[in-house]
XYZ file of N, CA, C and O in Angstrom:
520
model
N 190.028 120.252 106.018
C 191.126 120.334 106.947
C 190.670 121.082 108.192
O 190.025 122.128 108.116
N 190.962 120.612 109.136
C 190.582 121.471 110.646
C 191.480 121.876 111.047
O 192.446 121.115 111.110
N 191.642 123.443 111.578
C 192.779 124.126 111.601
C 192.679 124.359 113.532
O 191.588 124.185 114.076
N 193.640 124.661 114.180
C 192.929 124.686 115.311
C 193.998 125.862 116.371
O 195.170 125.717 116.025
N 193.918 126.458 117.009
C 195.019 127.438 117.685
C 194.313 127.958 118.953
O 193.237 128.535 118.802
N 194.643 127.859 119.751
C 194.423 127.723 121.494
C 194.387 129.634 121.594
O 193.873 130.317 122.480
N 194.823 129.904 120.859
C 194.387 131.495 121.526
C 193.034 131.868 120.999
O 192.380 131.327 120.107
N 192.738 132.981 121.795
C 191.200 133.594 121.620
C 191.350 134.082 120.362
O 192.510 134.489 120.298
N 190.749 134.272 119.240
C 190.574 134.801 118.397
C 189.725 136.072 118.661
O 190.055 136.947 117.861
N 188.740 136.477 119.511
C 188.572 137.585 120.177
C 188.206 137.423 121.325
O 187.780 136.449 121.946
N 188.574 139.358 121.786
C 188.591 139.334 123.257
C 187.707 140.177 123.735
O 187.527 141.150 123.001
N 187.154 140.156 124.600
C 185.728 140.819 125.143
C 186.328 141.300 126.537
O 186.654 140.352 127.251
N 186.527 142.446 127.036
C 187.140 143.104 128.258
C 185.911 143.853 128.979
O 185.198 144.539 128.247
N 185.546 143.771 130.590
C 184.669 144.068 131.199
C 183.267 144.296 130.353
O 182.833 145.430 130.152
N 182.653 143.195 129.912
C 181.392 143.097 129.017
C 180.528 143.260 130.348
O 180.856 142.710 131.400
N 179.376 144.076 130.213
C 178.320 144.251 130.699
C 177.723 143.318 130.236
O 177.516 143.182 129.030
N 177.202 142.211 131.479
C 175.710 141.511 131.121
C 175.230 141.223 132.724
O 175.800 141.218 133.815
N 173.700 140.960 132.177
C 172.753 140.694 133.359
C 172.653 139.067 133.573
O 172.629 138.562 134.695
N 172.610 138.486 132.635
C 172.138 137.178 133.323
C 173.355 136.417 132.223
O 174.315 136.913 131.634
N 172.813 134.996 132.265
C 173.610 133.566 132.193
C 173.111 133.777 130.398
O 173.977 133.219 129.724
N 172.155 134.314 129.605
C 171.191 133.870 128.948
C 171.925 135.087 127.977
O 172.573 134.879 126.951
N 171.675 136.226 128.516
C 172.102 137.302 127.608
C 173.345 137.066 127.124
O 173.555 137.073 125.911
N 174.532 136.774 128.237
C 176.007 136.684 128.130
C 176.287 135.687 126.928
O 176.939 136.025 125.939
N 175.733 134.425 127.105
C 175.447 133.413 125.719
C 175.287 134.268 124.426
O 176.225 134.579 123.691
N 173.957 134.615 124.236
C 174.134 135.459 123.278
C 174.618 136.445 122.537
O 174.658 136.591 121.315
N 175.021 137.178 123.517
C 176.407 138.059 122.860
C 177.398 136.836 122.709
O 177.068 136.207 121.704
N 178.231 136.402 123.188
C 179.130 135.584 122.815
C 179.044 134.725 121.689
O 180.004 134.449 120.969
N 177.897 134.308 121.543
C 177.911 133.309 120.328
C 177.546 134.278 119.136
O 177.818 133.906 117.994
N 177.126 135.134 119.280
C 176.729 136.409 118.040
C 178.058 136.445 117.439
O 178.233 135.967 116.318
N 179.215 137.093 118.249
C 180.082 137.398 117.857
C 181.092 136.393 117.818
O 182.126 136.833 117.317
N 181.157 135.260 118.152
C 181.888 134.135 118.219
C 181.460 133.608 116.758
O 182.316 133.082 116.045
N 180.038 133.762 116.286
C 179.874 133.098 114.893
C 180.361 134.340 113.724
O 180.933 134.250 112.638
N 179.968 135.220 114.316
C 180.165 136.445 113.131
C 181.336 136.509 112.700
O 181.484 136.895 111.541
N 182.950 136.017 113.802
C 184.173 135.653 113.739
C 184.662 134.839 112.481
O 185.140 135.249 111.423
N 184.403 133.598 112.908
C 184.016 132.670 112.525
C 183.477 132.087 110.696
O 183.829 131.234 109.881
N 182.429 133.209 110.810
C 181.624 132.760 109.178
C 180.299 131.715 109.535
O 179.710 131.077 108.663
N 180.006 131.682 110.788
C 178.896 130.636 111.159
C 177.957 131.658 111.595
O 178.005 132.825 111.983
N 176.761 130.430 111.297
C 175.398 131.211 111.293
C 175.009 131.236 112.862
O 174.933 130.237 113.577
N 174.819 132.327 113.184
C 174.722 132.800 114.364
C 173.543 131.821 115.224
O 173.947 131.310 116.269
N 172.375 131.604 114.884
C 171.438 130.690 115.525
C 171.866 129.324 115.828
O 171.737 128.717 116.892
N 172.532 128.832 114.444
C 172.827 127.390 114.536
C 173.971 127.303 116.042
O 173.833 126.375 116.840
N 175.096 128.432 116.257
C 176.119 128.526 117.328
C 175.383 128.315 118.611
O 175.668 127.401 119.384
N 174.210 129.381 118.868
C 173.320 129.424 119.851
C 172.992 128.155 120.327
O 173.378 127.678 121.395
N 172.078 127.484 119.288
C 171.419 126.444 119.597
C 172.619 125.542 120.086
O 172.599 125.223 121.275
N 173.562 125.140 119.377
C 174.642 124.690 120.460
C 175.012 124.440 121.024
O 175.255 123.247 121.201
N 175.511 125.771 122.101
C 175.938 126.021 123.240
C 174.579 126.013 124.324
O 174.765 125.728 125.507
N 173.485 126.281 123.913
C 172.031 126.247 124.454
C 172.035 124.623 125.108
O 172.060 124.225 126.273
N 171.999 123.904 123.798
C 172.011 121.943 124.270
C 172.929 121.819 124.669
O 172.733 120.901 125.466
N 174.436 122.208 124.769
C 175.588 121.656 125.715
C 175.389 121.906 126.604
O 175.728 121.137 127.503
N 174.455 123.612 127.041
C 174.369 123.388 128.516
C 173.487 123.143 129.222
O 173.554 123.538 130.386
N 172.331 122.395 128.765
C 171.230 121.577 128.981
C 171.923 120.313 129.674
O 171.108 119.592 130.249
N 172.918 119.997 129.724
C 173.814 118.864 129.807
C 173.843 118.984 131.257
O 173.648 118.038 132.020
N 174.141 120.415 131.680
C 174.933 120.418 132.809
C 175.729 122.284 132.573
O 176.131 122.664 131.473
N 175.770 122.912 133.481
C 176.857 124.074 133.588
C 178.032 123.629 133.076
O 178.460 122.549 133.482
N 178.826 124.437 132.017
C 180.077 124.549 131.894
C 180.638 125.430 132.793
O 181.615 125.993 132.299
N 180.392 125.767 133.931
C 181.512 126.854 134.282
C 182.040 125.549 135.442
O 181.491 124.593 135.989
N 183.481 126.186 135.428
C 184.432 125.177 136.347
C 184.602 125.477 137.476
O 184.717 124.489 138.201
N 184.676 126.443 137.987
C 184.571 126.883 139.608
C 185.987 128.258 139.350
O 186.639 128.505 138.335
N 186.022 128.728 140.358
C 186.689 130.182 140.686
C 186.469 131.307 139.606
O 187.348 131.877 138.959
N 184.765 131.556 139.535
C 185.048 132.310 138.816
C 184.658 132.149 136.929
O 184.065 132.815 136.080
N 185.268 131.094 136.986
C 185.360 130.437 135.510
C 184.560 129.850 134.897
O 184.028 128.998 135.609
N 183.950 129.878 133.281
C 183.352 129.007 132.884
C 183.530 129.146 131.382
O 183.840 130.164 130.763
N 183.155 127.362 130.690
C 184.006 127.629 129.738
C 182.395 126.521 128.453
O 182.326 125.360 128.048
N 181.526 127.684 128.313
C 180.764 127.383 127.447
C 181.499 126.690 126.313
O 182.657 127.091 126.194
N 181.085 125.644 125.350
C 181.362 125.141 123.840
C 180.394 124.113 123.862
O 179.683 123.629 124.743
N 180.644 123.804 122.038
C 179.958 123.251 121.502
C 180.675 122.632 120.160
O 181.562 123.208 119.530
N 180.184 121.494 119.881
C 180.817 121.739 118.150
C 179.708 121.916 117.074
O 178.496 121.795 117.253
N 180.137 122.122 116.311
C 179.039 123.202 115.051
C 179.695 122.548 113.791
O 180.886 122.365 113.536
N 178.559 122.249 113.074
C 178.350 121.583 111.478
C 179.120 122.589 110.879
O 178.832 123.716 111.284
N 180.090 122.526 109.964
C 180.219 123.483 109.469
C 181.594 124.883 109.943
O 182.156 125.851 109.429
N 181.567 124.349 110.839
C 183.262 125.329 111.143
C 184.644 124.347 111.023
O 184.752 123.143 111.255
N 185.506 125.186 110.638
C 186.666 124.762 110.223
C 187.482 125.081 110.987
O 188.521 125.154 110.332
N 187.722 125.381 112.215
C 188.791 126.100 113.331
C 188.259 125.896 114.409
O 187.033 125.787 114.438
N 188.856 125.810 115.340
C 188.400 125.840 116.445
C 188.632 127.139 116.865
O 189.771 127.571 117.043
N 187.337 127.975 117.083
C 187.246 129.561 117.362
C 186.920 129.323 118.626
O 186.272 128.397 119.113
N 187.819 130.947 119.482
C 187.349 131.004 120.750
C 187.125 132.340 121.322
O 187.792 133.212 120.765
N 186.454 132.695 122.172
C 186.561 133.823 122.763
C 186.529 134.212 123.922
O 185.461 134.125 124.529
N 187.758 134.786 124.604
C 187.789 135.264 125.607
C 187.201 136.539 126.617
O 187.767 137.632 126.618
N 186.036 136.267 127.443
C 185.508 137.591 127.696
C 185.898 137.790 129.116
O 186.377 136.748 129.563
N 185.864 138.740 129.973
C 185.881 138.957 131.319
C 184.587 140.105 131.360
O 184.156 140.927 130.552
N 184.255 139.732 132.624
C 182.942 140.581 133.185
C 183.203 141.509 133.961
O 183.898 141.463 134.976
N 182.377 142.821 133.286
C 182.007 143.781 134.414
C 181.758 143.350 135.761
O 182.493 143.314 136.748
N 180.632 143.052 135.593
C 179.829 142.213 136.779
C 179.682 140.713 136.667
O 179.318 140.142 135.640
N 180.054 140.004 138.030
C 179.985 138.241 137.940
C 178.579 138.066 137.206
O 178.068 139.155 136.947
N 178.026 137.246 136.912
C 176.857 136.244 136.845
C 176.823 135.032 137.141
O 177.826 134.319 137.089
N 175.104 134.418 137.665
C 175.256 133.395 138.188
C 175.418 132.525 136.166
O 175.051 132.847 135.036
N 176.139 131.428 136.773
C 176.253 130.691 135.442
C 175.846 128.822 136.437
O 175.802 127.665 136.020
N 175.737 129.152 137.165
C 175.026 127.637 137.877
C 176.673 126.494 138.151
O 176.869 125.289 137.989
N 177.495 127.562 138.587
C 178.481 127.054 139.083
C 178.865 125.423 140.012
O 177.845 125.030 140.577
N 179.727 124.759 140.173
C 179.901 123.859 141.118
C 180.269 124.444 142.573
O 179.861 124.008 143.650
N 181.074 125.454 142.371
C 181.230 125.691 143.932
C 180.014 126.723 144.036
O 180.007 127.150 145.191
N 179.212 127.165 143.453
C 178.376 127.673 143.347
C 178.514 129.411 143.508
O 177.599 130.075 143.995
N 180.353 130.275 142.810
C 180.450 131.676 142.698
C 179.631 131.738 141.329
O 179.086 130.900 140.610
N 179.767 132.846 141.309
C 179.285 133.825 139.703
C 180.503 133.973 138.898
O 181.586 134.186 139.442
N 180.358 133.855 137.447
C 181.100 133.846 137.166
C 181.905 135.323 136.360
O 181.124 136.251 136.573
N 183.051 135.825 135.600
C 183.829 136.964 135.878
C 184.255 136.358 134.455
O 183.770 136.911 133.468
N 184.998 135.425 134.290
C 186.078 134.932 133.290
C 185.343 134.008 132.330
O 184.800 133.099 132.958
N 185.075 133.913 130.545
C 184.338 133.497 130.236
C 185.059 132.866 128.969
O 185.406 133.634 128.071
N 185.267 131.692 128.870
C 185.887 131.498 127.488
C 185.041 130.740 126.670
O 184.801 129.609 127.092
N 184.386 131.159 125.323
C 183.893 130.331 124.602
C 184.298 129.300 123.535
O 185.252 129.875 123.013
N 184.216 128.625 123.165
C 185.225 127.313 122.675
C 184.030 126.692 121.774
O 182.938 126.196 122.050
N 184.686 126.930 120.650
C 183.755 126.422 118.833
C 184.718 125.177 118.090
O 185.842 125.274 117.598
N 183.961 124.176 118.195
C 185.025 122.817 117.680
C 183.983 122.674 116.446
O 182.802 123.013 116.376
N 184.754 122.111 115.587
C 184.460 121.384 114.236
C 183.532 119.531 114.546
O 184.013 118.420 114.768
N 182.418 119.909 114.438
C 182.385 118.178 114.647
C 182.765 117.070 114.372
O 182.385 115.986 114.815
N 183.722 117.372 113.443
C 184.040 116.084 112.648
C 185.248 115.720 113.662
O 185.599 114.541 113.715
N 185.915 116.707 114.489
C 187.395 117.207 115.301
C 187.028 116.884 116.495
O 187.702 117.492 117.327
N 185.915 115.889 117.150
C 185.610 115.973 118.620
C 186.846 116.026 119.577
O 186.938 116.788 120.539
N 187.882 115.016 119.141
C 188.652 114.842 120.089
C 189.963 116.066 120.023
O 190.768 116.213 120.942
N 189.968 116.801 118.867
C 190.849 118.451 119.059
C 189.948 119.033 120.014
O 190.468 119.170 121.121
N 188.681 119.440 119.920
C 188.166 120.415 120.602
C 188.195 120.200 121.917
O 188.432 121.120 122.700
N 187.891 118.607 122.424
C 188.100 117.952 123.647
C 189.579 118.618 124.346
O 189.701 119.150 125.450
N 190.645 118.379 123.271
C 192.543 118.568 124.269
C 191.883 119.969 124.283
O 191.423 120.383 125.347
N 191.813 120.715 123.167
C 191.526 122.352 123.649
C 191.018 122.820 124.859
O 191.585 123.593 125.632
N 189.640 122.183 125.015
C 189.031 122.690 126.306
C 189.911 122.493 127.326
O 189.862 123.397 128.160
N 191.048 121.248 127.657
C 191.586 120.647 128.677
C 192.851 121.938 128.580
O 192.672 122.576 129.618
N 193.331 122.205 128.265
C 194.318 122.922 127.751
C 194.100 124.846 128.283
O 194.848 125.646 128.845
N 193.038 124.907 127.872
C 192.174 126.477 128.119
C 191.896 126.219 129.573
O 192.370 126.976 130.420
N 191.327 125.429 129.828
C 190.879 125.375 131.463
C 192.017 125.522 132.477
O 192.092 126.165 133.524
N 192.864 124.739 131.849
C 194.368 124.760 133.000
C 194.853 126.059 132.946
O 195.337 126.659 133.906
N 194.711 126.530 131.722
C 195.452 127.713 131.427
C 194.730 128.822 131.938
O 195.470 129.729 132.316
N 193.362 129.058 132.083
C 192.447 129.879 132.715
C 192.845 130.203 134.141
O 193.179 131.250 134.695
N 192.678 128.783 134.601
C 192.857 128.782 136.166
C 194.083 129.222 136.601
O 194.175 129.924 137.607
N 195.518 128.714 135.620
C 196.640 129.128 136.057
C 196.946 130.905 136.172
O 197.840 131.328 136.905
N 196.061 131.841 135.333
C 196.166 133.350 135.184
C 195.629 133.826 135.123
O 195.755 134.937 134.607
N 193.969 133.097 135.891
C 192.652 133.899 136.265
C 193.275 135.422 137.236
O 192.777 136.545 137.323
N 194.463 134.879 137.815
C 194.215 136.461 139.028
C 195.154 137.405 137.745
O 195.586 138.478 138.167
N 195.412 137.149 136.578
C 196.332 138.636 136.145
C 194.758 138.873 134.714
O 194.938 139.639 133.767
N 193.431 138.100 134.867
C 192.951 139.057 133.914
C 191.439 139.819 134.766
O 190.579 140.565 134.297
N 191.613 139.201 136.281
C 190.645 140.121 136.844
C 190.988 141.310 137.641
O 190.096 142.037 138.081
């Protein structure tokens, strides 16, 4: 059964990081440790989704995921930054607001409305979490 709920399951408030690379890794550490997923397999992941192309959406925002063998929820986590980082943006800011998004593979098309859903919702109340 795939269980699925649009809020963050955790929240990460002014996280210190230096680059695009580190920020990943904390996030997926603790996004799998959440979770019950093996922390590398999350990595690798979100690593090939964004081989794809940047997930961050512009103002600020970006919204790393992946789906993962083996999870049953769609886990997420909400972080905001100390400091922006470049995340290889479209309008080309740094990004501040960070939501990570864990789909079930078997669930492509839940994790798909989720992301659509988080993004609107990001953008609509990016100015009350910076």
């Amino acid at each position: 059964m795939i269980i699925s709920d649009l809020m963050p399951g955790i929240l990460l408030c002014r996280h210190a990081a230096t680059s695009k690379k580190q920020l990943l890794e904390t996030l997926c550490r603790r996004t799998a440790q959440h979770a019950g997923l093996c922390e590398r397999t999350v990595l690798d992941a979100v690593i090939e989704r964004e081989k794809l192309g940047s997930t961050a959406i512009g103002d600020g925002i970006a919204l790393p995921h992946a789906t993962v063998a083996g999870a049953t929820t769609t886990s997420m986590l909400l972080a905001t930054l100390e400091q922006p980082v470049d995340f290889g943006s479209p309008d080309g800011q740094p990004v501040d607001i960070v939501m990570l998004v864990l789909g079930n593979a078997r669930d492509g098309a839940g994790h798909l409305a989720a992301l659509g859903v988080v993004s609107d919702q990001l953008r609509a109340s990016s100015h009350f979490l910076r």
